[in-house]
Tab-separated table of C-alpha atoms in Angstrom:
chain	number	residue	atom	x	y	z
A	1	MET	CA	0.000	0.000	0.000
A	2	PRO	CA	1.415	3.413	-0.902
A	3	VAL	CA	2.324	5.652	1.968
A	4	ASP	CA	0.371	8.870	2.172
A	5	PRO	CA	2.845	11.533	3.256
A	6	ASN	CA	-0.001	13.644	4.592
A	7	GLN	CA	-0.965	11.014	7.103
A	8	PRO	CA	0.862	10.836	10.416
A	9	ASP	CA	3.243	7.938	10.907
A	10	PRO	CA	1.195	5.375	12.847
A	11	ASP	CA	4.262	4.421	14.876
A	12	ASP	CA	4.685	8.019	15.891
A	13	ALA	CA	1.131	8.860	16.812
A	14	SER	CA	-0.871	8.239	19.937
A	15	PRO	CA	-4.506	7.163	19.508
A	16	TRP	CA	-5.490	10.725	20.398
A	17	GLN	CA	-3.375	12.232	17.684
A	18	THR	CA	-4.838	9.840	15.137
A	19	ASP	CA	-8.402	10.667	16.138
A	20	TRP	CA	-7.732	14.339	16.025
A	21	SER	CA	-6.184	14.189	12.612
A	22	ALA	CA	-9.551	12.880	11.454
A	23	ILE	CA	-11.387	15.685	13.159
A	24	HIS	CA	-9.127	18.249	11.599
A	25	ILE	CA	-9.721	16.733	8.189
A	26	ALA	CA	-13.444	17.006	8.852
A	27	LEU	CA	-13.002	20.643	9.722
A	28	ARG	CA	-10.830	21.466	6.724
A	29	GLY	CA	-12.176	24.365	4.795
A	30	ASP	CA	-14.180	25.598	7.736
A	31	PRO	CA	-13.554	29.313	8.055
A	32	LEU	CA	-13.880	29.184	11.802
A	33	THR	CA	-10.205	28.919	12.486
A	34	ALA	CA	-10.768	29.857	16.086
A	35	GLU	CA	-12.880	26.753	16.460
A	36	GLU	CA	-10.076	24.679	15.065
A	37	ALA	CA	-7.690	26.292	17.470
A	38	TRP	CA	-9.949	25.410	20.353
A	39	SER	CA	-10.379	21.881	19.138
A	40	ARG	CA	-6.625	21.505	18.906
A	41	LEU	CA	-6.338	22.770	22.434
A	42	ALA	CA	-8.933	20.286	23.597
A	43	ALA	CA	-7.123	17.501	21.741
A	44	ARG	CA	-4.032	18.377	23.664
A	45	TYR	CA	-5.894	17.680	26.864
A	46	CYS	CA	-7.715	14.518	25.814
A	47	PRO	CA	-5.542	12.377	28.079
A	48	ALA	CA	-6.717	14.400	31.095
A	49	ILE	CA	-10.354	14.041	30.045
A	50	HIS	CA	-9.836	10.337	29.498
A	51	ALA	CA	-8.137	9.897	32.881
A	52	PHE	CA	-11.035	11.601	34.645
A	53	ILE	CA	-13.647	9.447	32.929
A	54	GLN	CA	-11.748	6.233	33.421
A	55	ARG	CA	-11.282	6.983	37.100
A	56	LEU	CA	-15.052	7.082	37.443
A	57	GLY	CA	-15.075	3.404	36.684
A	58	HIS	CA	-15.437	3.202	32.920
A	59	THR	CA	-13.449	0.750	30.893
A	60	GLU	CA	-10.589	1.945	28.729
A	61	ASP	CA	-12.711	1.672	25.573
A	62	ALA	CA	-15.774	3.300	27.085
A	63	ALA	CA	-13.642	6.106	28.465
A	64	ARG	CA	-12.141	6.689	25.054
A	65	ASP	CA	-15.578	6.757	23.421
A	66	LEU	CA	-16.876	9.190	26.006
A	67	THR	CA	-13.809	11.368	25.591
A	68	GLN	CA	-14.328	11.511	21.858
A	69	SER	CA	-18.028	12.212	22.299
A	70	PHE	CA	-17.370	14.975	24.795
A	71	VAL	CA	-14.897	16.730	22.549
A	72	CYS	CA	-16.977	16.297	19.387
A	73	ASP	CA	-20.398	17.026	20.903
A	74	VAL	CA	-19.557	19.617	23.503
A	75	VAL	CA	-16.245	21.227	22.701
A	76	ILE	CA	-16.779	21.406	18.966
A	77	GLY	CA	-20.499	20.716	18.493
A	78	ARG	CA	-21.758	23.102	21.130
A	79	ARG	CA	-18.829	25.457	20.638
A	80	LEU	CA	-18.138	25.308	24.315
A	81	PHE	CA	-15.379	27.832	24.344
A	82	GLU	CA	-17.121	30.326	22.117
A	83	ARG	CA	-20.063	30.443	24.450
A	84	ALA	CA	-17.968	30.472	27.591
A	85	ASP	CA	-16.868	33.728	29.102
A	86	ARG	CA	-13.173	33.391	28.587
A	87	ARG	CA	-12.461	36.443	30.631
A	88	ARG	CA	-13.250	34.463	33.733
A	89	GLY	CA	-11.996	31.168	35.032
A	90	ARG	CA	-9.270	28.818	34.036
A	91	PHE	CA	-9.427	26.585	31.042
A	92	ARG	CA	-8.835	23.520	33.200
A	93	ASN	CA	-11.815	24.284	35.452
A	94	LEU	CA	-13.991	25.257	32.519
A	95	LEU	CA	-13.272	21.990	30.781
A	96	LEU	CA	-13.761	19.967	33.939
A	97	THR	CA	-17.113	21.610	34.709
A	98	ALA	CA	-18.349	20.982	31.177
A	99	LEU	CA	-17.123	17.411	31.354
A	100	ARG	CA	-18.974	16.734	34.594
A	101	ARG	CA	-22.152	18.195	33.119
A	102	PHE	CA	-21.762	16.126	29.976
A	103	LEU	CA	-21.257	12.898	31.904
A	104	THR	CA	-24.253	13.608	34.089
A	105	GLU	CA	-26.398	14.254	31.003
A	106	ARG	CA	-25.155	11.049	29.433
A	107	HIS	CA	-25.925	9.085	32.545
A	108	ARG	CA	-29.423	10.522	32.828
A	109	ALA	CA	-30.119	9.838	29.175
A	110	ALA	CA	-28.901	6.271	29.527
A	111	THR	CA	-31.040	5.763	32.604
A	112	ARG	CA	-34.112	7.273	30.933
A	113	MET	CA	-33.826	5.091	27.899
A	114	LYS	CA	-32.925	2.073	30.010
A	115	ARG	CA	-30.565	1.137	27.288
A	116	LEU	CA	-27.345	-0.607	27.996
A	117	PRO	CA	-24.241	0.104	25.955
A	118	PRO	CA	-23.002	-2.822	23.878
A	119	GLY	CA	-21.113	-5.356	25.919
A	120	GLY	CA	-21.519	-3.747	29.296
A	121	ARG	CA	-23.595	-1.842	31.740
A	122	THR	CA	-23.718	1.866	32.409
A	123	VAL	CA	-21.741	3.112	35.309
A	124	PRO	CA	-23.906	5.297	37.535
A	125	LEU	CA	-21.654	8.292	37.808
A	126	ASP	CA	-23.033	9.614	41.053
A	127	ALA	CA	-22.974	6.151	42.572
A	128	VAL	CA	-19.266	5.656	42.078
A	129	ALA	CA	-17.667	6.230	45.445
A	130	PRO	CA	-14.590	8.405	45.408
A	131	ALA	CA	-11.471	6.306	45.671
A	132	ARG	CA	-9.956	6.098	49.135
A	133	ASP	CA	-6.559	6.730	47.668
A	134	PRO	CA	-6.514	10.468	46.890
A	135	ALA	CA	-4.363	9.702	43.863
A	136	GLY	CA	-7.307	7.703	42.526
A	137	ALA	CA	-9.852	10.517	42.705
A	138	PRO	CA	-11.099	11.629	39.276
A	139	ASP	CA	-10.176	15.270	39.900
A	140	VAL	CA	-6.656	14.297	40.836
A	141	ALA	CA	-6.362	11.942	37.872
A	142	PHE	CA	-7.411	14.852	35.683
A	143	ALA	CA	-4.879	17.190	37.342
A	144	ARG	CA	-2.110	14.613	37.033
A	145	ARG	CA	-2.669	14.256	33.319
A	146	TRP	CA	-2.955	17.988	32.936
A	147	ALA	CA	0.377	18.542	34.704
A	148	ASP	CA	1.889	15.679	32.746
A	149	ILE	CA	0.978	17.416	29.488
A	150	LEU	CA	2.248	20.750	30.747
A	151	ILE	CA	5.601	19.247	31.691
A	152	ARG	CA	6.000	17.261	28.478
A	153	SER	CA	5.178	20.318	26.394
A	154	ALA	CA	7.627	22.454	28.360
A	155	LEU	CA	10.372	19.863	27.930
A	156	GLU	CA	9.661	19.590	24.218
A	157	SER	CA	9.710	23.321	23.804
A	158	VAL	CA	12.956	23.806	25.719
A	159	ALA	CA	14.626	20.908	23.909
A	160	ALA	CA	13.647	22.392	20.567
A	161	GLU	CA	14.802	25.827	21.634
A	162	CYS	CA	18.168	24.431	22.736
A	163	GLU	CA	18.522	22.583	19.470
A	164	CYS	CA	17.680	25.667	17.402
A	165	ASN	CA	20.069	27.865	19.327
A	166	GLY	CA	23.043	25.530	19.284
A	167	LEU	CA	22.627	24.688	22.965
A	168	GLY	CA	22.659	20.928	22.559
A	169	VAL	CA	25.303	20.511	25.239
A	170	HIS	CA	23.290	22.675	27.609
A	171	TRP	CA	20.293	20.414	27.033
A	172	SER	CA	22.348	17.248	27.535
A	173	ILE	CA	23.602	18.497	30.874
A	174	PHE	CA	20.123	19.531	31.982
A	175	ASP	CA	18.848	16.136	30.885
A	176	ALA	CA	21.562	14.282	32.780
A	177	ARG	CA	21.383	16.381	35.935
A	178	VAL	CA	17.699	17.298	36.167
A	179	VAL	CA	15.271	15.606	33.781
A	180	ARG	CA	16.287	11.985	34.144
A	181	PRO	CA	16.811	12.147	37.903
A	182	LEU	CA	13.447	13.866	38.319
A	183	LEU	CA	11.350	11.784	35.964
A	184	LEU	CA	13.128	8.451	35.886
A	185	GLY	CA	14.740	8.433	39.318
A	186	GLU	CA	18.181	8.027	37.771
A	187	ARG	CA	21.271	9.200	39.620
A	188	PRO	CA	22.549	12.501	38.237
A	189	VAL	CA	25.575	11.996	35.987
A	190	PRO	CA	28.631	13.357	37.878
A	191	TYR	CA	29.875	16.699	36.637
A	192	GLU	CA	33.348	15.265	36.104
A	193	THR	CA	31.863	12.818	33.608
A	194	LEU	CA	29.904	15.559	31.857
A	195	VAL	CA	32.975	17.783	31.619
A	196	LEU	CA	34.905	14.987	29.902
A	197	ARG	CA	31.977	13.930	27.741
A	198	HIS	CA	31.361	17.416	26.380
A	199	GLY	CA	34.879	18.798	26.446
A	200	LEU	CA	34.049	21.526	28.955
A	201	ARG	CA	36.566	23.469	31.021
A	202	THR	CA	35.143	22.993	34.507
A	203	ALA	CA	32.318	21.500	36.507
A	204	ALA	CA	31.249	25.043	37.356
A	205	GLN	CA	30.768	25.745	33.666
A	206	ALA	CA	28.580	22.660	33.339
A	207	ALA	CA	26.539	23.633	36.413
A	208	GLY	CA	26.018	27.079	34.930
A	209	MET	CA	24.694	25.499	31.736
A	210	MET	CA	22.304	23.361	33.749
A	211	ILE	CA	20.938	26.444	35.503
A	212	VAL	CA	20.409	28.259	32.197
A	213	VAL	CA	18.205	25.452	30.860
A	214	LYS	CA	16.423	24.864	34.138
A	215	ARG	CA	15.397	28.503	34.115
A	216	ARG	CA	14.094	28.095	30.554
A	217	PHE	CA	12.173	25.024	31.640
A	218	ALA	CA	10.602	26.929	34.529
A	219	ALA	CA	9.663	29.736	32.148
A	220	ALA	CA	8.218	27.255	29.639
A	221	LEU	CA	6.059	25.734	32.373
A	222	ARG	CA	4.747	29.180	33.217
A	223	ASP	CA	4.130	29.891	29.523
A	224	GLY	CA	2.198	26.638	29.220
A	225	ALA	CA	0.081	27.411	32.275
A	226	ARG	CA	-0.475	30.962	31.005
A	227	GLU	CA	-2.058	29.572	27.838
A	228	THR	CA	-4.800	28.013	29.913
A	229	VAL	CA	-5.779	30.974	32.060
A	230	SER	CA	-7.662	34.088	31.139
A	231	ASP	CA	-5.033	36.526	32.327
A	232	ASP	CA	-1.435	36.446	33.446
A	233	SER	CA	-2.240	37.103	37.065
A	234	GLU	CA	-3.885	33.691	37.255
A	235	THR	CA	-0.853	31.763	36.080
A	236	GLU	CA	0.707	31.514	39.508
A	237	GLY	CA	-2.571	30.421	41.095
A	238	GLU	CA	-3.022	27.749	38.454
A	239	LEU	CA	0.464	26.346	39.029
A	240	ARG	CA	0.009	26.477	42.786
A	241	GLU	CA	-3.340	24.685	42.623
A	242	LEU	CA	-1.973	21.985	40.352
A	243	ALA	CA	1.093	21.480	42.542
A	244	ALA	CA	-1.068	21.269	45.658
A	245	LEU	CA	-3.354	18.685	44.041
A	246	LEU	CA	-0.353	16.584	43.086
A	247	GLU	CA	1.223	16.927	46.498
A	248	GLY	CA	-2.028	15.666	47.962
A	249	CYS	CA	-1.344	12.366	46.190
A	250	ARG	CA	1.530	11.523	48.535
B	1	MET	CA	15.917	11.954	18.142
B	2	SER	CA	12.646	12.967	19.737
B	3	ARG	CA	13.406	14.506	23.107
B	4	ARG	CA	10.467	12.735	24.702
B	5	ASP	CA	11.572	9.248	23.730
B	6	PHE	CA	12.787	8.513	27.204
B	7	LEU	CA	9.939	10.070	29.163
B	8	PRO	CA	7.889	7.724	31.326
B	9	ASP	CA	4.271	7.051	30.364
B	10	ASP	CA	3.130	8.499	33.614
B	11	ILE	CA	5.023	11.220	35.442
B	12	ALA	CA	4.961	10.611	39.192
B	13	PRO	CA	2.877	13.211	41.061
B	14	ASP	CA	5.705	14.251	43.359
B	15	ALA	CA	8.055	14.772	40.425
B	16	ALA	CA	5.433	16.819	38.594
B	17	ALA	CA	4.750	18.878	41.714
B	18	ARG	CA	8.462	19.594	42.125
B	19	ALA	CA	8.726	20.819	38.563
B	20	LEU	CA	5.706	23.089	39.034
B	21	ARG	CA	7.209	24.459	42.251
B	22	TRP	CA	10.390	25.316	40.338
B	23	ALA	CA	8.315	27.396	37.958
B	24	LEU	CA	6.692	29.200	40.874
B	25	GLU	CA	9.906	29.789	42.811
B	26	GLU	CA	11.731	31.055	39.778
B	27	ALA	CA	8.974	33.555	39.090
B	28	THR	CA	8.923	34.778	42.676
B	29	ASP	CA	12.648	35.317	43.268
B	30	PRO	CA	14.795	34.302	40.315
B	31	ALA	CA	18.072	35.307	41.931
B	32	GLN	CA	17.605	33.385	45.176
B	33	THR	CA	16.099	30.470	43.285
B	34	GLY	CA	19.209	30.206	41.115
B	35	ILE	CA	21.318	30.013	44.283
B	36	ASP	CA	19.054	27.380	45.805
B	37	TRP	CA	19.119	25.301	42.625
B	38	ILE	CA	22.904	25.324	42.594
B	39	VAL	CA	23.009	24.149	46.190
B	40	SER	CA	20.390	21.441	45.690
B	41	ASP	CA	22.182	20.284	42.544
B	42	ILE	CA	25.507	19.986	44.338
B	43	ALA	CA	24.105	18.495	47.534
B	44	PRO	CA	20.724	16.950	46.700
B	45	GLY	CA	20.430	15.327	50.121
B	46	ILE	CA	20.662	18.636	51.966
B	47	ALA	CA	17.484	20.612	52.451
B	48	GLY	CA	18.143	24.211	51.474
B	49	SER	CA	20.995	26.681	51.308
B	50	GLU	CA	21.120	27.309	55.048
B	51	ALA	CA	21.644	23.614	55.818
B	52	PHE	CA	24.308	23.436	53.135
B	53	PHE	CA	26.336	26.107	54.897
B	54	ALA	CA	25.546	24.881	58.398
B	55	GLY	CA	28.110	22.119	58.308
B	56	GLY	CA	26.245	19.496	56.337
B	57	SER	CA	28.442	19.715	53.255
B	58	ASP	CA	31.877	18.290	52.610
B	59	LEU	CA	34.840	20.215	51.265
B	60	ALA	CA	34.437	18.930	47.717
B	61	ALA	CA	30.866	20.215	47.618
B	62	LEU	CA	31.915	23.574	49.061
B	63	ARG	CA	34.711	23.902	46.484
B	64	HIS	CA	32.333	23.061	43.675
B	65	ALA	CA	29.761	25.548	44.960
B	66	LYS	CA	32.468	28.193	45.305
B	67	ASP	CA	33.459	27.750	41.674
B	68	VAL	CA	29.855	27.949	40.472
B	69	PHE	CA	29.120	31.052	42.546
B	70	LYS	CA	32.370	32.608	41.390
B	71	SER	CA	31.241	32.245	37.813
B	72	LEU	CA	27.728	33.445	38.611
B	73	ARG	CA	29.196	36.633	40.125
B	74	MET	CA	30.045	37.603	36.577
B	75	THR	CA	27.348	35.900	34.537
B	76	GLY	CA	24.268	36.391	36.741
B	77	ARG	CA	21.300	37.809	34.861
B	78	SER	CA	20.596	40.630	37.285
B	79	ALA	CA	22.512	42.844	39.670
B	80	ARG	CA	20.784	41.097	42.575
B	81	GLU	CA	21.783	37.686	41.292
B	82	ARG	CA	25.397	38.761	40.841
B	83	ARG	CA	25.452	40.266	44.311
B	84	LEU	CA	23.883	37.182	45.899
B	85	ALA	CA	26.356	34.976	44.032
B	86	ALA	CA	29.207	37.054	45.488
B	87	ARG	CA	27.751	36.631	48.962
B	88	PHE	CA	27.310	32.896	48.622
B	89	TYR	CA	30.781	32.620	47.134
B	90	ALA	CA	32.037	34.142	50.389
B	91	ALA	CA	29.728	31.797	52.310
B	92	THR	CA	31.473	28.739	50.860
B	93	ILE	CA	34.813	30.129	52.025
B	94	ALA	CA	33.331	30.830	55.447
B	95	ALA	CA	31.831	27.336	55.730
B	96	ALA	CA	35.129	25.685	54.781
B	97	LEU	CA	36.985	27.763	57.355
B	98	VAL	CA	34.509	27.284	60.188
B	99	HIS	CA	33.420	23.686	59.646
B	100	HIS	CA	36.527	22.151	58.105
B	101	GLY	CA	39.338	24.454	59.230
B	102	THR	CA	40.388	24.755	55.587
B	103	ARG	CA	40.963	27.771	53.422
B	104	ILE	CA	39.622	27.029	49.947
B	105	THR	CA	40.677	30.280	48.323
B	106	THR	CA	43.989	31.772	47.301
B	107	GLN	CA	42.699	35.307	47.743
B	108	SER	CA	44.522	37.652	50.126
B	109	ASP	CA	43.470	38.022	53.739
B	110	ARG	CA	42.278	41.526	52.934
B	111	ALA	CA	40.041	40.348	50.095
B	112	VAL	CA	38.657	37.486	52.166
B	113	ARG	CA	37.935	39.755	55.120
B	114	THR	CA	36.174	42.272	52.901
B	115	ALA	CA	34.001	39.549	51.365
B	116	LEU	CA	33.148	38.091	54.766
B	117	GLU	CA	32.365	41.500	56.246
B	118	ARG	CA	29.983	42.235	53.392
B	119	LEU	CA	28.366	38.849	53.826
B	120	SER	CA	27.951	39.357	57.572
B	121	GLN	CA	26.136	42.643	56.957
B	122	ASP	CA	23.899	41.780	54.024
B	123	PRO	CA	20.245	41.530	55.085
B	124	ALA	CA	19.421	39.684	51.865
B	125	VAL	CA	21.274	36.678	53.239
B	126	PRO	CA	19.775	34.422	55.951
B	127	ALA	CA	20.835	35.268	59.509
B	128	SER	CA	22.549	31.909	60.011
B	129	ILE	CA	24.829	32.567	57.040
B	130	ARG	CA	25.604	36.086	58.266
B	131	ALA	CA	26.545	34.558	61.629
B	132	LEU	CA	28.737	32.033	59.835
B	133	ALA	CA	30.553	34.911	58.147
B	134	SER	CA	31.163	36.554	61.528
B	135	ASP	CA	32.562	33.288	62.890
B	136	ALA	CA	34.805	32.934	59.852
B	137	LEU	CA	36.103	36.492	60.233
B	138	ALA	CA	37.551	35.506	63.594
B	139	LEU	CA	39.639	32.880	61.795
B	140	VAL	CA	41.154	35.223	59.210
B	141	PRO	CA	44.214	37.211	60.291
B	142	PRO	CA	43.496	40.930	60.656
B	143	VAL	CA	45.150	43.196	58.125
């Protein structure tokens, strides 16, 4: 079969990316570019939506279907973000509120029609007890995924920036000293090793490079959070709230 | 290579929270945060700059910190960062003198005394580090 260069590489795409490519194709030619922008933004946060739904007790497949339905019916179909007052509230809360409402509507409709989904039974949303483990609560699952996306995007952005600006060594040192120890629990590579590996003069030079990129990473996280709030003054509150939710998982 | 190849499927909540706290700290006080990051990078097991200078760090760590602060005195992004780096540079010398009885600088007694005096009087530095500077001054010959 010939390879279509316009299609994403299936090995390189998550199920979400694949689904969203289809949605974008469906929207092609639509003059409402703002709508597309919003749908792209929603696609970015599909994993958080999915995590919330799954934590309510839905199966992986059902959660994926509901996620797709929510984004298609509510985010795009009902033009959620066009109707919402974007001058108030955070995108995360707005999305979460709409999601809760959508799931409640779905549950009521399913109950009214007394119709079971194929191969399973409906999960009564309000009957699902919150998990004892705070990390298992739907809100926290949603926040975890949200933060996960924020961090991945920030890392991607800083890595790309380093690459574009000839700061590959800076990135490598940040990776070895900060990213891998933080995310993978690896021991930081000793500075002596990094100095030899990259032909640097001193360990102090390498530490300085690490700080430069860590600052960029911190700024990229703030930029990412800023994209999801209505004004800059809310960025700090958003980061604080997310951090507190995650710290509550301990 | 994609930079995210190595990332775990699921970032642990405490790791994510730490990263978010970095973003907050750096926005609040970039200069002090840079100092704290250097200390936590050099001595990850020690909680905070004050503990680092309170005797919990070995000479190798103090020497490394001294070199990094020395560089930051020149390359810091703001006047406050450069000044703080100069103070913490002096703090490493003070800590080595007081806690290890070792002089880790080749600077003259006059230069060391001046740096320690400034450190002991700078309200931007925690009181415990100012006190450390005063203790160290007693160990440097008067000029």
